[in-house]
GROMACS .gro file of C-alpha atoms in nm:
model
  215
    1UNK     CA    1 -15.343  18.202  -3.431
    2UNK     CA    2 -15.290  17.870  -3.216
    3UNK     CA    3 -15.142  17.846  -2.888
    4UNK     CA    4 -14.768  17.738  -3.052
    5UNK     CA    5 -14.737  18.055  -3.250
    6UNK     CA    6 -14.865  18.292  -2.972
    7UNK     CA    7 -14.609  18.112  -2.722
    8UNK     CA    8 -14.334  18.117  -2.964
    9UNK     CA    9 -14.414  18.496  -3.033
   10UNK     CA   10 -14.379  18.602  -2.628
   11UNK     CA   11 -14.099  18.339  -2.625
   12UNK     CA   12 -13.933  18.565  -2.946
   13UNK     CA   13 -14.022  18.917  -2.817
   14UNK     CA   14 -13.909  18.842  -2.440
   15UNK     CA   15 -13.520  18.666  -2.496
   16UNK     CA   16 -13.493  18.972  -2.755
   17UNK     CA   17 -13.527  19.196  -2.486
   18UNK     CA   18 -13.257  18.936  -2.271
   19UNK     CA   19 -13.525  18.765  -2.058
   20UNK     CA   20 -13.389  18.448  -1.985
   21UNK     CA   21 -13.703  18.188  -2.039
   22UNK     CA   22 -13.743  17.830  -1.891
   23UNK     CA   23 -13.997  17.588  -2.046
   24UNK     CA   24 -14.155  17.284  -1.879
   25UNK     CA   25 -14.417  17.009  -1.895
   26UNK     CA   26 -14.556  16.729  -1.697
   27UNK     CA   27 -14.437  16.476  -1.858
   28UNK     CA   28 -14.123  16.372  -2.130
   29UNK     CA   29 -14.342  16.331  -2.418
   30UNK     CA   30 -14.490  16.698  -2.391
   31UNK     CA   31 -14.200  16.867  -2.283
   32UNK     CA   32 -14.020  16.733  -2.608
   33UNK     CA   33 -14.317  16.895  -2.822
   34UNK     CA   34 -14.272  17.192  -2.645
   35UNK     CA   35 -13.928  17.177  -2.752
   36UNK     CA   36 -13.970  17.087  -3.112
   37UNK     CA   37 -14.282  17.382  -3.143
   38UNK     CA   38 -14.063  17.633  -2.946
   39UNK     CA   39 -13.673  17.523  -3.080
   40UNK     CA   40 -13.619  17.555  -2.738
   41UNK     CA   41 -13.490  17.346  -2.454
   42UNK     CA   42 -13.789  17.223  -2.236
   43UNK     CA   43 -13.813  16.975  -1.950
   44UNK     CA   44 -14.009  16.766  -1.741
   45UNK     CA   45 -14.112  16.995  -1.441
   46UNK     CA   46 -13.910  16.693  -1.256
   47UNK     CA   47 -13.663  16.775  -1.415
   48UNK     CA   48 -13.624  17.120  -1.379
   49UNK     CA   49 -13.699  17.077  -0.995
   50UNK     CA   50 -13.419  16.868  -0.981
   51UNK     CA   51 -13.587  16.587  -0.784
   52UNK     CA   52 -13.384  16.402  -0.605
   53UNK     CA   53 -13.405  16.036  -0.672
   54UNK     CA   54 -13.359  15.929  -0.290
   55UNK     CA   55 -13.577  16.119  -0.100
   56UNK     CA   56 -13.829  16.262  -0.393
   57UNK     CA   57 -13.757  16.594  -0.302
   58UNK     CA   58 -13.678  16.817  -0.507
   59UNK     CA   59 -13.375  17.105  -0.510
   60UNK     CA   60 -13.517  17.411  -0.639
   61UNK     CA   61 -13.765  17.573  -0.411
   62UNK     CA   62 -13.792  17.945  -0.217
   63UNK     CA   63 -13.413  17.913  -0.108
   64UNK     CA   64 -13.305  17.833  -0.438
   65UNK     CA   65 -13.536  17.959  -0.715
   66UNK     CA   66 -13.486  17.885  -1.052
   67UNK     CA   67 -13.322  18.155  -1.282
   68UNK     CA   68 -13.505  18.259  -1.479
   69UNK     CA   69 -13.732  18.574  -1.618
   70UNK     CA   70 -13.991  18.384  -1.760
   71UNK     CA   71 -14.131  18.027  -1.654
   72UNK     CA   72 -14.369  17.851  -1.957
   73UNK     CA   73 -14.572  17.526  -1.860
   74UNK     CA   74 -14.753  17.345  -2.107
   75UNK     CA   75 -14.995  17.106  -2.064
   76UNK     CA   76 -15.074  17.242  -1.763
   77UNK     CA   77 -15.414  17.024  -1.710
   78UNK     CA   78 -15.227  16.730  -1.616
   79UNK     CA   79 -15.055  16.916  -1.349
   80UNK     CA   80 -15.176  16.828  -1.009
   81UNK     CA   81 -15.200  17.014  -0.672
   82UNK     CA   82 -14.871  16.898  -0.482
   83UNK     CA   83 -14.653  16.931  -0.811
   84UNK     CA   84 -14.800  17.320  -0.885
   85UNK     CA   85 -14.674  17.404  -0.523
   86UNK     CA   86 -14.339  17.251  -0.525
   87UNK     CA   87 -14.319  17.480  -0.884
   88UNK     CA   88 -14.463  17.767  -0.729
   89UNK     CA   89 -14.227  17.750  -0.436
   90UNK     CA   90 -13.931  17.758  -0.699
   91UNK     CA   91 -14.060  18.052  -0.936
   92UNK     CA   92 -13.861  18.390  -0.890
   93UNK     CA   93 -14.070  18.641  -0.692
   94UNK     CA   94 -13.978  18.911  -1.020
   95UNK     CA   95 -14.012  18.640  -1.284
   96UNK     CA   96 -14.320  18.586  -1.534
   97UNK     CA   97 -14.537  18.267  -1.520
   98UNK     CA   98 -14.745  18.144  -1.817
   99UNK     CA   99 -14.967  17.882  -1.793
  100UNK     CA  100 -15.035  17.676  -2.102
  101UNK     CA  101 -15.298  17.438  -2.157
  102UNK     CA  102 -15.711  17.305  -2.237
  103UNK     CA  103 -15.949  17.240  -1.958
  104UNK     CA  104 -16.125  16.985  -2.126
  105UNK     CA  105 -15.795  16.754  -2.231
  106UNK     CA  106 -15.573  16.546  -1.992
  107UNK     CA  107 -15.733  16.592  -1.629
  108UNK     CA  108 -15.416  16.542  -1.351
  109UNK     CA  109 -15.383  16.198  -1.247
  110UNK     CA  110 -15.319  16.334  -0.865
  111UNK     CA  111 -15.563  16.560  -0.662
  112UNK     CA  112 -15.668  16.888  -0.769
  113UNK     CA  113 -15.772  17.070  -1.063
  114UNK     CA  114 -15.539  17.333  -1.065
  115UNK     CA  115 -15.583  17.497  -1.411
  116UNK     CA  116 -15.969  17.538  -1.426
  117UNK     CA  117 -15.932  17.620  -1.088
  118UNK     CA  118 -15.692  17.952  -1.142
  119UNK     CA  119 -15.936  17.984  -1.481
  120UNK     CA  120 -16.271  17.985  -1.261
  121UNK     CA  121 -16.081  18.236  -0.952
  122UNK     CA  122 -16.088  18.536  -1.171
  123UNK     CA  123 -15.702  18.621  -1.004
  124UNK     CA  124 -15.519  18.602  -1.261
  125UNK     CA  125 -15.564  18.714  -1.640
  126UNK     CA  126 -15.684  18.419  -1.874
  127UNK     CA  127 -15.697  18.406  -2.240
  128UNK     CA  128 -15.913  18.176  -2.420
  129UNK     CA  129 -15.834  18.046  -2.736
  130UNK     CA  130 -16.195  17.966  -2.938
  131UNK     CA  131 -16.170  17.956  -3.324
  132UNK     CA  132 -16.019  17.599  -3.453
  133UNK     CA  133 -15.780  17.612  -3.701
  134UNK     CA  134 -15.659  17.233  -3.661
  135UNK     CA  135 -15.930  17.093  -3.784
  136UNK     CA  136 -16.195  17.229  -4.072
  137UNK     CA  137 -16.463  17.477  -3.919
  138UNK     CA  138 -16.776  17.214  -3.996
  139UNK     CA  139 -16.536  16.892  -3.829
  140UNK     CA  140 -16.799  16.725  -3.678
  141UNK     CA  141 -16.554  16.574  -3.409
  142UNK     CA  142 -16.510  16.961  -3.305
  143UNK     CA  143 -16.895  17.018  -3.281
  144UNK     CA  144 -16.977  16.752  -3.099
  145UNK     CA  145 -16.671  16.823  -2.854
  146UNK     CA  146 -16.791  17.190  -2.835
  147UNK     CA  147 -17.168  17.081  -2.780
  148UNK     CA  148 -17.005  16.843  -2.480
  149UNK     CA  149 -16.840  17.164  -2.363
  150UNK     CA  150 -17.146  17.310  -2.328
  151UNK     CA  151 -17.352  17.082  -2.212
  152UNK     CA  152 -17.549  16.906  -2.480
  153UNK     CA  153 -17.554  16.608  -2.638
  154UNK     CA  154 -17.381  16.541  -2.966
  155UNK     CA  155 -17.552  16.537  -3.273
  156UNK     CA  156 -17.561  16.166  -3.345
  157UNK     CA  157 -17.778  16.154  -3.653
  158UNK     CA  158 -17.648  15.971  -3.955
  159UNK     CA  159 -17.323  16.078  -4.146
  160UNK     CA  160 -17.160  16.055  -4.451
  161UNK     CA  161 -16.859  15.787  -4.522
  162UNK     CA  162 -16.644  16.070  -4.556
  163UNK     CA  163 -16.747  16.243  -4.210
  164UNK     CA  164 -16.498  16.253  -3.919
  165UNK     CA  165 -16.777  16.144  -3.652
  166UNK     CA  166 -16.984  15.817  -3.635
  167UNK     CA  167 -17.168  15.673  -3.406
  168UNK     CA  168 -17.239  15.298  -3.351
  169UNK     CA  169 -17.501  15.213  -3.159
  170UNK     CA  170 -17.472  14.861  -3.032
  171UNK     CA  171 -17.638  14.701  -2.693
  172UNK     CA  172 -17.506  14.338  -2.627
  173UNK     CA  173 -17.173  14.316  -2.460
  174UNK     CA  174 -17.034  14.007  -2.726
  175UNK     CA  175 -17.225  14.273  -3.021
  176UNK     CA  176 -16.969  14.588  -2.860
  177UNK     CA  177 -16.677  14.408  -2.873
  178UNK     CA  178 -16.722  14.254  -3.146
  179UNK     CA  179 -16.787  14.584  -3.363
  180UNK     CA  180 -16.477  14.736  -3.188
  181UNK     CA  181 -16.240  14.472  -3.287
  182UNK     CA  182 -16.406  14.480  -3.670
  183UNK     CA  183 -16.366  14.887  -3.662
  184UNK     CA  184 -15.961  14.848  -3.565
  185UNK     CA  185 -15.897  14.551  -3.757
  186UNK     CA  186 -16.061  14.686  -4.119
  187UNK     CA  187 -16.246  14.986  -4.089
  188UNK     CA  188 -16.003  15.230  -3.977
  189UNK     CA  189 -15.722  15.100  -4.156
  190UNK     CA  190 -15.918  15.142  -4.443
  191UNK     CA  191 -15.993  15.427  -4.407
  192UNK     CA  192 -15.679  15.592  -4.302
  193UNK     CA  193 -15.453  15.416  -4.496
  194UNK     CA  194 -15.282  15.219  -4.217
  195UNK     CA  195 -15.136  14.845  -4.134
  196UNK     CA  196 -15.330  14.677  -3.886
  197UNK     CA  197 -15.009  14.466  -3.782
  198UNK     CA  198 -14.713  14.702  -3.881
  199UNK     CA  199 -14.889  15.027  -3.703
  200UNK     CA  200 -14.768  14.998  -3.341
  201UNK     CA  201 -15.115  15.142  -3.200
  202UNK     CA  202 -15.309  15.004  -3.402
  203UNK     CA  203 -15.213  14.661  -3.313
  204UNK     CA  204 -15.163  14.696  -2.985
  205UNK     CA  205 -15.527  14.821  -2.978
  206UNK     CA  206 -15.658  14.559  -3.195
  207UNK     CA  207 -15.517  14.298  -2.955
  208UNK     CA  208 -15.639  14.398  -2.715
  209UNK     CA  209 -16.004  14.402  -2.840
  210UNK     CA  210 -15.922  14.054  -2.960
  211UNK     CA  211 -15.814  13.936  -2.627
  212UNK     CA  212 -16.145  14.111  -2.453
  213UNK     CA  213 -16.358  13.897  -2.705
  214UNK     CA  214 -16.192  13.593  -2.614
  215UNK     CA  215 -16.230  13.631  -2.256
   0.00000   0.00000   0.00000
């Protein structure tokens, strides 16, 4: 069980009971995932604030909270300081609050660390989702990113073609770049079946490499 299906089952069990449940994220592209993993309507935490465009303040706060029951932000790692307290300040005094998001993803641009901060305070109750179902159990990408977590080093040693983890060890600047423009321009299309022109990222990635070898 992922963090999607435990959401959407608290989501299901609270607006049968007529809980009336806002969801938000810190930014448009994540708040429109929420929305297509949840069928529900989610916004920017902008957004739901109601900033004001002028002055950058925003509407809802203490003297006029938000109505709602239950308040869900995703993503909540990219949340910074300043932007948790201007939510805070708008959350119902009776209403739920459910923080959503990894530790070890998307750090907040502005100051603070305000989810592993709550995680590490032992205040409030914390669930931690461990067991991968995204990805097979022997990924290599997920035990290397676990053995990060922990503080080790990854297991580098060599791979199969068919592994999801390689590593390229390379020492001369022209050598890196070089290598990096070779892996986005034929390896990984190759391997995943994708156009190293047509694919937007791809190219855009690829250029850029190109351009850092020129330069």
């Amino acid at each position: 069980m992922g963090k999607t299906t435990l959401v959407n089952s608290i989501l299901m069990i609270l607006r049968a009971k007529g809980v009336k449940c806002m969801l938000c994220a810190p930014t448009g592209r994540a708040a429109k995932r929420l929305a297509e993993t949840t069928g529900l309507e989610a916004k920017t935490i902008h957004r739901l604030l109601e900033i004001d465009p002028g002055t950058g303040r925003f509407t809802r706060n203490e003297s006029n909270p938000l109505a709602c029951g239950l308040l869900v932000v995703d993503e909540t790692s990219m949340v910074d300081m300043p932007l948790m307290h201007s939510l805070l300040r708008a959350v119902p005094n009776r209403a739920g609050f459910i923080l959503v998001g990894d530790v070890d993803q998307f750090p907040s641009v502005g100051p603070g660390t305000v989810l592993h901060d709550l995680i590490e305070s032992d205040v409030v109750p914390v669930v931690r989702l461990t067991e991968v179902f995204r990805q097979a159990a022997d990924s290599r990408i997920i035990i290397n990113a676990h053995r990060i977590c922990r503080g080790q080093m990854p297991d580098v040693r060599g791979t199969d073609p068919s592994s999801d983890f390689h590593f390229v060890e390379r020492h001369e600047p022209q050598k890196i770049v070089a290598t990096l423009v070779k892996l986005l321009q034929e390896r990984i299309p190759e391997r995943f079946h994708l156009d190293s022109i047509r694919e937007p990222t791809m190219s855009r990635l690829s250029r850029s490499a190109t351009d850092r070898a020129t330069t």
